[in-house]
Amino acid sequence: PEAAAGGVRHPGPGGAARPAAVSSLRSVRLYATLETFSNDAAGFYADIIAGARAGLERFGLQPDVVGLDTGGGGGGLRAAFAAHRAARPTDGVLALALDDAGLLADLAQSPAVLLNGADAAMGVDAVAPENLRGAALATAYLISLGHRR
């Protein structure tokens, strides 16, 4: 391993350096609700999952993708997540558009990143699109090409 700012880096496949925050991970699981998968007609979430997989695979990690069934058994999303995580522990969690406040509090206690969401308490790192800026840039670009409608 080579020394790096913020910790030790371990090589991934092809010699790619693993950031220190990733170096201790042996398993990563991406969680979403079954509703997220079933309502993804345009493939928006499929693209996010593919991007997360590709990023992790660069460092030799093969993430599991889990759809949480929140419909049965009571307790909702937080209970479904806790039951699955207890049965199948993992070192790191990617949570896709999971916005349950109790679940976010649980995630803040472990290595976790929220994808396409935000944690108002700022306890969980989050990656989300900047929709307003993206729309403004796209609109300005179309206007610069002469589009008026």
Steps between C-alpha positions, in 0.01 A plus 500: 500500500611853432467786745246763399334805648225385733620143537639197325408408147478140387522413132187385329479311170746625243696684770229761566550652844221440751418810704563454872126515574449201269807299598338324797180404314458136403132518410261774393125474460274740311149522646185638338131426541326256268276793404806689376584214264143444381439871431826551309348495151749752359801322649603797715585286802647226282754757378587599857544134597717434194717800584538393863592148392756624250659730757528225761623242251794729419618423853429128490165515681194315371192665655183304568178678402209440736137600455332549837140383527327753724149366446481206738582429861454854631768743605551637151830588341709526815392156624556339158851649482588395857377144444696460176815657641486275810463190281769605253754740654707719268787745544349786300156614387379699202140610557313595184227761559417371848358796691372351825630716790546203733688306235727799433581515871595131489712552187690783668649240737677306222691559174216613275427731208153613398455510121245738347378627831589729786525463874379823663687409820821464293587174673536302176718602206283556193543526124211665319450675166479876494177511300448877505849576370480219243172633364637856487813387309296293254257786441780754446669262256180449296439877489861554382423265208204717401215296649216724616212263585 
